[in-house]
Amino acid sequence: MKQPNIVVVGSMNMDIVVKTSRFPGGGETILGDELHFISGGKGANQAVALARLGAQVTMVGAVGLDSFGRTLMTAMADNGVNCDYIKITEQASTGTASITLTPDENNIVVVPGANTKLEARDVKQVETLIQAADAVLLQLEVPLATVEYAAALAEKHGKFVILNPAPARPLPESLLRRVHVMTPNRTELEALTGIDLDERPLEEAVDKLLDSGVHCVVTTLGSEGSLWKRRDGSLQRQSAYRMEVVDTTGAGDAFNAGLAYDISADRGIGDAVAFAAKVSGLAVTKFGAQDGMPTMADVETYFHE
């Protein structure tokens, strides 16, 4: 299998994680168990996960001129990510994500900070790297105009575009038609399509995205696994692996990284979804979004590949 070469354009955050037994109710104060500061952000998480799997990865993101930014840069470089094109700005502090983590679930509040300063011209600087890459991996925690420009640049050079539409927001058709694979979870699928999945079939929402121009939709469903469908195909299901859950924070990012890795290694979408399920399954067994990302050796050892 060839070494995938992937450019990730996305967010970089410091995750401020509180571990507690349950979520507080409205207006309630409870005692937490632990406090951790962990390198995160969807873009950074996915870049680190790809590097740990063995991909050649360039990160395009933005941090502030502060200690959080320095920590994030160091963590990514230590994991083998090319950080030469990360923007350091004085206009905003490094983005943060405040995460409340219970034994079964998590909730997250993101303050974008420097992520909002990532511009199209910052992506333009890596055009030659995009031209040499196999794929471009995108999310929605940076300005939409920047995401659109990155997708357009990838299309210009005939590169595969994977979009993790989180957090979900209305997307222009000009972007959707450039996306080869979109990876919404159930909540994001509802937000993107306006279809209530408690009332109508999930496949109806998937078809609406496909009709808007997306080539393939892979919907992640947590412990229920994932579903995927191409424009010319039927709905397919991938089961989740039953693991001892420690931290679900990076599960979606691990899934996207595994998917991007296998697609960029010229595997078919079915094989890529199956591999992504293994990567995300292992990711939840360790604490911390980036620290929990498995290596390729971890995947091969656990699943006897």
Coordinates of C-alpha atoms in Angstrom, one line a residue:
M1 CA 0.0 0.0 0.0
K2 CA 1.4 3.4 -0.9
Q3 CA 1.9 6.2 1.6
P4 CA -1.0 8.6 1.4
N5 CA -0.2 12.3 1.0
I6 CA -3.0 14.5 2.5
V7 CA -3.4 18.2 3.1
V8 CA -5.7 19.0 6.1
V9 CA -7.2 22.5 6.2
G10 CA -9.0 23.1 9.5
S11 CA -9.1 24.2 13.1
M12 CA -6.6 24.0 15.9
N13 CA -7.9 24.3 19.5
M14 CA -6.8 23.8 23.1
D15 CA -9.3 21.4 24.6
I16 CA -10.1 22.2 28.2
V17 CA -11.5 19.0 29.5
V18 CA -13.5 18.5 32.7
K19 CA -14.2 14.9 33.7
T20 CA -17.3 14.4 35.8
S21 CA -19.8 11.7 36.6
R22 CA -22.7 13.4 34.9
F23 CA -23.7 16.6 33.1
P24 CA -25.1 19.4 35.4
G25 CA -28.7 20.5 34.9
G26 CA -29.7 24.0 34.1
G27 CA -28.4 26.4 36.8
E28 CA -26.8 23.5 38.7
T29 CA -23.3 23.4 40.1
I30 CA -21.6 20.0 40.5
L31 CA -18.1 18.9 41.4
G32 CA -15.8 17.6 38.7
D33 CA -13.2 14.9 39.0
E34 CA -10.3 16.0 36.8
L35 CA -9.2 18.9 34.6
H36 CA -7.0 18.5 31.6
F37 CA -5.5 20.8 28.9
I38 CA -5.3 18.7 25.7
S39 CA -4.3 19.6 22.1
G40 CA -7.3 19.5 19.9
G41 CA -9.5 21.0 17.1
K42 CA -11.0 18.9 14.4
G43 CA -8.4 19.8 11.8
A44 CA -5.5 19.2 14.1
N45 CA -7.0 15.9 15.5
Q46 CA -7.5 14.6 12.0
A47 CA -4.0 15.6 10.9
V48 CA -2.4 13.9 13.9
A49 CA -4.5 10.8 13.4
L50 CA -3.4 10.6 9.8
A51 CA 0.2 11.0 10.7
R52 CA 0.0 8.3 13.4
L53 CA -1.4 5.9 10.7
G54 CA 1.6 6.7 8.6
A55 CA 0.4 9.3 6.1
Q56 CA 2.4 12.3 4.9
V57 CA 0.4 15.2 6.3
T58 CA 0.5 19.0 6.0
M59 CA -1.6 21.1 8.3
V60 CA -3.1 24.4 7.2
G61 CA -4.5 26.2 10.3
A62 CA -4.1 29.2 12.6
V63 CA -3.1 29.8 16.2
G64 CA -2.6 32.8 18.3
L65 CA 0.7 34.2 19.6
D66 CA 0.2 32.6 23.0
S67 CA 1.2 29.6 25.0
F68 CA -1.7 27.5 23.8
G69 CA -0.6 28.1 20.2
R70 CA 2.9 27.0 21.0
T71 CA 1.7 23.9 22.7
L72 CA -0.5 22.9 19.8
M73 CA 2.3 23.5 17.3
T74 CA 4.7 21.3 19.3
A75 CA 2.2 18.5 19.7
M76 CA 1.6 18.3 16.0
A77 CA 5.2 18.5 15.1
D78 CA 6.0 15.7 17.6
N79 CA 3.5 13.5 15.8
G80 CA 5.1 14.1 12.4
V81 CA 2.7 16.6 11.0
N82 CA 4.2 19.3 8.7
C83 CA 3.5 22.5 10.5
D84 CA 5.3 24.9 8.2
Y85 CA 2.1 26.4 6.9
I86 CA 0.3 27.1 10.2
K87 CA -0.5 30.8 10.5
I88 CA 0.5 32.5 13.8
T89 CA -1.7 35.6 14.3
E90 CA -1.7 38.5 16.8
Q91 CA -5.3 39.3 15.9
A92 CA -6.9 36.6 18.1
S93 CA -6.0 34.1 20.8
T94 CA -5.7 30.4 20.0
G95 CA -9.1 28.7 19.7
T96 CA -10.4 26.7 22.7
A97 CA -12.9 23.9 23.2
S98 CA -14.5 23.5 26.6
I99 CA -15.4 19.8 27.0
T100 CA -17.4 18.2 29.7
L101 CA -16.7 14.4 29.7
T102 CA -18.9 11.8 31.4
P103 CA -18.4 8.1 31.3
D104 CA -20.9 7.7 28.5
E105 CA -20.9 11.0 26.5
N106 CA -19.4 14.4 26.0
N107 CA -20.6 18.0 25.2
I108 CA -18.4 20.7 23.7
V109 CA -18.4 24.5 23.5
V110 CA -16.0 25.9 21.0
V111 CA -14.6 29.5 21.0
P112 CA -13.0 29.7 17.5
G113 CA -10.4 32.5 18.2
A114 CA -7.5 32.4 15.7
N115 CA -9.4 29.8 13.6
T116 CA -11.5 32.6 12.2
K117 CA -8.4 34.3 10.9
L118 CA -7.5 31.4 8.5
E119 CA -8.0 32.9 5.0
A120 CA -8.0 31.8 1.4
R121 CA -4.6 33.3 0.9
D122 CA -3.2 31.1 3.6
V123 CA -4.5 28.1 1.6
K124 CA -3.1 29.5 -1.6
Q125 CA 0.4 29.2 -0.1
V126 CA 0.1 25.4 -0.2
E127 CA -1.2 25.1 -3.7
T128 CA 1.9 23.2 -4.8
L129 CA 1.4 20.8 -1.9
I130 CA -2.2 20.3 -2.8
Q131 CA -1.2 19.6 -6.4
A132 CA 1.2 16.9 -5.1
A133 CA -1.3 15.4 -2.6
D134 CA -3.8 12.6 -2.9
A135 CA -6.6 14.3 -1.0
V136 CA -7.7 17.4 0.9
L137 CA -9.5 16.9 4.2
L138 CA -11.8 19.7 5.4
Q139 CA -14.1 20.6 8.3
L140 CA -16.3 23.6 9.2
E141 CA -14.5 25.1 12.2
V142 CA -12.7 27.7 10.0
P143 CA -14.4 30.3 7.8
L144 CA -16.6 28.9 5.1
A145 CA -15.0 31.0 2.4
T146 CA -11.6 29.4 3.3
V147 CA -13.2 25.9 3.1
E148 CA -14.7 26.8 -0.3
Y149 CA -11.4 28.0 -1.6
A150 CA -9.6 24.9 -0.5
A151 CA -12.2 22.7 -2.2
A152 CA -11.9 24.8 -5.4
L153 CA -8.1 24.5 -5.4
A154 CA -8.4 20.7 -4.9
E155 CA -10.8 20.5 -7.8
K156 CA -8.5 22.6 -10.0
H157 CA -5.8 19.9 -9.5
G158 CA -8.1 16.9 -9.7
K159 CA -7.7 16.0 -6.0
F160 CA -10.1 14.0 -3.8
V161 CA -12.1 16.2 -1.4
I162 CA -13.4 14.9 1.9
L163 CA -15.6 17.2 4.0
N164 CA -16.5 16.5 7.6
P165 CA -19.4 19.0 8.0
A166 CA -19.0 19.9 11.6
P167 CA -20.3 22.0 13.1
A168 CA -23.2 21.8 10.5
R169 CA -24.3 24.9 8.7
P170 CA -26.0 25.7 5.4
L171 CA -23.6 25.0 2.5
P172 CA -23.6 26.4 -1.0
E173 CA -24.1 24.0 -3.9
S174 CA -20.8 25.3 -5.4
L175 CA -19.1 23.6 -2.4
L176 CA -21.2 20.5 -2.3
R177 CA -20.6 19.5 -5.9
R178 CA -16.8 19.6 -5.3
V179 CA -17.1 17.1 -2.3
H180 CA -16.3 13.5 -3.2
V181 CA -17.2 12.2 0.3
M182 CA -19.1 14.0 3.1
T183 CA -19.2 12.5 6.6
P184 CA -22.1 14.0 8.7
N185 CA -23.3 12.4 11.9
R186 CA -27.0 12.0 12.5
T187 CA -27.4 15.5 14.0
E188 CA -25.4 17.1 11.2
L189 CA -27.4 15.2 8.5
E190 CA -30.6 16.6 10.0
A191 CA -29.2 20.2 10.1
L192 CA -27.8 20.0 6.5
T193 CA -31.0 18.7 5.0
G194 CA -33.8 20.0 7.3
I195 CA -35.2 16.5 7.5
D196 CA -36.4 15.2 10.9
L197 CA -34.9 11.7 11.2
D198 CA -37.3 10.8 13.9
E199 CA -40.1 11.2 11.4
R200 CA -38.5 10.3 8.1
P201 CA -36.0 7.7 6.8
L202 CA -32.3 8.4 7.1
E203 CA -31.8 7.4 3.5
E204 CA -34.1 10.2 2.4
A205 CA -31.8 12.8 4.0
V206 CA -28.7 11.0 2.4
D207 CA -30.4 11.2 -1.0
K208 CA -31.1 14.9 -0.6
L209 CA -27.3 15.5 0.0
L210 CA -26.5 13.3 -3.0
D211 CA -29.0 15.2 -5.2
S212 CA -27.3 18.5 -4.1
G213 CA -24.0 17.4 -5.7
V214 CA -22.1 15.3 -3.2
H215 CA -20.7 12.2 -4.7
C216 CA -20.9 9.9 -1.6
V217 CA -22.3 10.4 1.9
V218 CA -21.0 8.4 4.9
T219 CA -23.2 8.9 7.9
T220 CA -21.7 8.1 11.3
L221 CA -24.1 6.8 13.9
G222 CA -22.0 6.2 17.0
S223 CA -22.5 2.8 18.6
E224 CA -24.8 1.9 15.7
G225 CA -21.9 2.1 13.2
S226 CA -22.2 4.0 9.9
L227 CA -24.2 4.0 6.7
W228 CA -22.8 5.0 3.3
K229 CA -24.2 5.6 -0.1
R230 CA -22.9 6.7 -3.5
R231 CA -25.1 8.5 -6.1
D232 CA -25.1 5.4 -8.3
G233 CA -25.5 2.9 -5.5
S234 CA -27.6 1.5 -2.7
L235 CA -27.4 2.2 1.1
Q236 CA -24.7 0.1 2.8
R237 CA -24.1 -0.5 6.5
Q238 CA -20.9 -0.8 8.5
S239 CA -21.1 -2.1 12.1
A240 CA -19.3 -0.4 14.9
Y241 CA -16.7 -2.3 17.0
R242 CA -17.7 -2.9 20.6
M243 CA -14.8 -1.4 22.7
E244 CA -14.3 -0.4 26.3
V245 CA -15.0 3.3 26.1
V246 CA -12.7 5.7 27.9
D247 CA -13.2 9.0 25.9
T248 CA -15.4 9.5 22.8
T249 CA -14.1 13.0 22.1
G250 CA -11.9 12.1 19.1
A251 CA -14.0 9.3 17.7
G252 CA -15.4 11.3 14.8
D253 CA -12.0 12.7 13.9
A254 CA -10.4 9.3 14.0
F255 CA -13.1 8.0 11.7
N256 CA -12.5 10.8 9.2
A257 CA -8.7 10.2 9.3
G258 CA -9.1 6.5 8.8
L259 CA -11.5 7.1 5.9
A260 CA -9.2 9.7 4.3
Y261 CA -6.1 7.4 4.7
D262 CA -7.6 4.4 3.0
I263 CA -9.2 6.4 0.2
S264 CA -5.9 8.1 -0.4
A265 CA -4.2 4.7 -0.5
D266 CA -6.5 3.7 -3.4
R267 CA -8.8 1.5 -1.4
G268 CA -12.5 1.4 -2.3
I269 CA -15.1 3.3 -0.3
G270 CA -16.4 0.1 1.4
D271 CA -12.9 -0.9 2.5
A272 CA -12.2 2.7 3.7
V273 CA -15.4 2.8 5.8
A274 CA -14.5 -0.5 7.4
F275 CA -11.0 0.7 8.2
A276 CA -12.4 4.0 9.6
A277 CA -14.6 2.0 11.9
K278 CA -11.5 0.2 13.3
V279 CA -9.5 3.4 13.8
S280 CA -12.4 5.2 15.6
G281 CA -13.1 2.1 17.6
L282 CA -9.5 2.1 19.0
A283 CA -9.5 5.9 19.5
V284 CA -12.3 5.7 22.2
T285 CA -10.2 3.3 24.3
K286 CA -7.7 6.0 25.4
F287 CA -8.1 9.4 27.0
G288 CA -7.5 12.6 24.9
A289 CA -8.5 13.3 21.3
Q290 CA -5.0 13.3 19.9
D291 CA -3.3 11.1 22.4
G292 CA -5.9 8.5 21.8
M293 CA -5.4 8.2 18.1
P294 CA -4.1 4.8 17.2
T295 CA -1.0 4.0 15.1
M296 CA -1.2 1.7 12.1
A297 CA 0.7 -0.9 14.3
D298 CA -2.1 -0.6 16.9
V299 CA -4.8 -1.3 14.3
E300 CA -2.9 -4.2 12.8
T301 CA -2.2 -5.7 16.2
Y302 CA -5.7 -5.4 17.6
F303 CA -7.5 -6.6 14.5
H304 CA -4.9 -9.1 13.5
E305 CA -4.3 -7.6 10.0

